[in-house]
């Protein structure tokens, strides 16, 4: 028997080309004669545009075209509202180029097309715009006041959405509570900062009427559909390719960014390929951001520490537009009770417009905020009740025998009731305690303190709804010439290693090596049914679709092989790229089976010649292809999950705080993680670790610093502090594998897991470390040295 | 769409040009380029060596790191004009001609030191440059962190890259200081 | 983020370079480019002409003399950091250099370029101020030596005239037996200092400190010698009360306003902490002298 590939730590198929510098990112695609785009972007957070004068820019040499809202015809409309929801009143989306008003610094006003980007930037600087600046309110609390300056003239109080969800009887729970704890916490604005900024290139072939768009997007199929409808082209005439993409983390899935429409438009009008390569500054001011929420959360508890009710009210900053609807806030609100039983929940939020770039999901998507609120509250409750922080959690975790655990009344982002499907929450907590050395920590802490060092232990639990529907598909085909297996799905990859995990799934079904499985994704010409890569859904949804499809092909292979070897189907096994009669040395190569399954006339290669030595692959009378039979070994199938799968984990850390410099050093970081069965643990760990590093960024470093006038003070990697290797500690990642009962592979998603709990862990650890100075509170992340200094100084230290 | 007449379009900027002669991956190159062309753009778009990536154009991310006269440097903070007479090495020169990975590349693969691969060429060039320096290597975790500081990676969380550096040193028979 | 258009010259003689500068008020010197090019890519700097000094004869090399280390204009940070003679002659330098940016930046950026840029958070200006060094500037009418105290005038502003090129910097050696220390706090390793403090001192047999020098970066519009603290500490045994007094006297020097990374009051706290630690570290390293 060949070894099982599912679950193996195998190296990635995609690596050699990326390591040799042979990746094909959008700006690497050679497009001879391409023209280059730069945008004129608003320097004001709110202003009326009185006039735009492009004459000087147009006249400068090397400039090919300049577009304002008046020059883009039918495109001059508001872009789509992707996820409507009744909680929104009059939802606002952006126009490709501003008309009349600008609503944030960075909003696109004009597009310059020139012979190169240098010239395009020169020309953008020559466009003269007469602005009448308007007042702004950047504080999301004050923005709701009557009379606060409005982001949209028609929207009073800047209220974008208001939504309440209830589970059980929260009022009853609070009436019955023996103890209530209440805190207000805040998570600040951040951004995904993928290393490759966004990029779009387009080529229009007037002769064939075909539009090809290379887009560093997480959702090529949706972009294709959108472009076809906007330009009135047949879908088959529009090909969208998401080639290699240098990280996305949510930022690269929006329909549309202005450039995604305007670049193809310009290519069609100018008859030359057109490229827009977003630069880092533009990525900071023009691409989606996330995170700002202020939660006021109350826990109703019994003296035993059992939490019987939860009330949370939060404000969510949605930026100037709300194209994604309430997705982020809804995920936050439905994740608010975490892994705990808490049977009675009231959660209410208001989404607030601010004059900043739109907010759409960034890895974590509301979960880090919900986790921060809940876990900081759990710590405070433990302290008030005199309970250990592990113990209070232990007493509230959903027990192994309580799954599936439903939260009646809370609807997740897929519109379905929150139902935690499976897990071993208690075991994960115990593992974290062991790995952290929690039992002996107090001794170590006291010893360190006597040397003047401040150590603290931090802890947080989280759950993550993953694998959202509606569906994905898979296409599997064994190539008759090479015997290699071709797999297509409608996703795109930004580095997750789909090509390898999907290959592992298929390899097990077809008895081939994963290196012989070639996965093609991100190209609408290869496969064009599907949704996109987001919400930790690829392994669950596409993985199961591909698994189903491969199983169908396996059946075809077995039948054909049995026919060719004149053997009983149950006696056939697949391994080493061939079908074998078990226990014998008789076999037929997959390539030969594929060839024989395709009744051609020409034996033009070895596989075809080999095929002729066997009996026919198909046993029937009549024409070579029987009625209803298809040539080749190929299938297409789909998977549509019944509900989300819920991954979870426990993170903990030992931190050291230097009260003199107010710096935080993470001495030890522990992650216990369960995403169901792991297809490739090496890649799972990679995803988790990447998420933890982003989480550390969010906990200590990364903060978009908007000034009171709406300008972003740190729109560069110099001042927006993405951690280097020197800021990331060693981490021990331990796994639990509780198979999800919801799908055949037993998998759950993992993409976002790592980042969710980190902020809560670090704040918890810093609080613990500084306990000798009093009961100090750290209720905001990122936790900067200045914030620590301020808290210490207020406490007289 | 109705067919339109293709507009006449200039295909080159009117920027002043300078003549540059340099060595790239061992090959002599002579071109006339705009005075303000960044070395990163020169390598990528004039020479078609797109393995050198661009992530910030202000020196922070390290994606554009190449070897300049044998030492890692930022190609986004160097003008092509300045590079006249330089010897440049890019990621395209690292693997053997038949594609066999260099030990540093091999180590990245074994240790899962890359995800999207965007930061990877800059990382590899930085590590390679440091390995080729005569300064002793510090292969402790913190020593490797110091070596890698200056290259951002948004995907991996670095730990596997740290492991890859150690593995590469082993493959190359480098002994720690 | 591409630079706006400029002219480019790469003269091979100092005279030619100086006359190019003299002939164009918007011309700028280009050394390692590690500060100038990011600024140009952001279009925050838009020089009309770049005078690239890398090919000028005589601007390379480090010379360790009996009282000072002479660093020529095109010496890169990394050369200065790794030079064995420099390490021996003034070990403080290596301790400072590892805090300057990252190796690939140090491979290109020059020590003198950093001095000329005069970023108040940068380490090189602090080092020159701490050691009481100087630079030599050459212009159309000859060359002049400018002491660090005079050279750093305010935020990104030096006493250099537009048509002068700084040809070398002179970093004095440490007094015999002196202890030395430098450390800084940054948000990320390799970033410019939020606050950095350097200290040099000698210890008399009696246990009393002499020749105390303390300087800080990141606290004002230029590197600052903390002379009041030096005066307070000279002649003391560097006891806790002495240090309290030295710190108290230094906090007024913090004038840098709140910025995106830290607040002014944080800088005060960090300055106090670093003064205490650096004085202690320098004292520990000092050999007792007669
Ligand atoms: C990511 C990053 C991180 C950094 N971190 C740090 C840090 O932590 N600490 C730090 O100190 N620096 C840091 N730097 C800056 C780096 O040290 C620069 O090398 C240095 O500041 C300038 O040296 P240069 O040779 O590159 O100068 P250039 O950029 O070439 O020039 C800088 C300025 O000085 C002028 N100039 C240069 N040489 C002369 C001369 N000989 N005569 C007259 N004028 C001259 C130029 O006209 C220009 O105005 C960082 C840079 C980057 C990109
Ligand atoms: S692109 Fe050069 S350092 Fe980021
Ligand atoms: S692998 Fe994606 S940025 Fe490093």
PDB file of C-alpha atoms in Angstrom, chain B residues 9 12-13 45 60 79 92 99 103 135 148:
ATOM      1  CA  UNK B   9       0.234  56.877 -28.756  1.00  0.00           C
ATOM      2  CA  UNK B  12       8.452  56.386 -24.440  1.00  0.00           C
ATOM      3  CA  UNK B  13       8.818  59.217 -22.004  1.00  0.00           C
ATOM      4  CA  UNK B  45      11.104  45.966 -16.764  1.00  0.00           C
ATOM      5  CA  UNK B  60      11.592  49.030   4.577  1.00  0.00           C
ATOM      6  CA  UNK B  79      19.112  54.579  -9.360  1.00  0.00           C
ATOM      7  CA  UNK B  92      17.508  34.531 -11.207  1.00  0.00           C
ATOM      8  CA  UNK B  99      16.865  24.693 -12.213  1.00  0.00           C
ATOM      9  CA  UNK B 103      21.012  25.127  -0.797  1.00  0.00           C
ATOM     10  CA  UNK B 135      32.067  38.068   9.108  1.00  0.00           C
ATOM     11  CA  UNK B 148      16.687  38.650   8.727  1.00  0.00           C
TER      12      UNK B 148
END
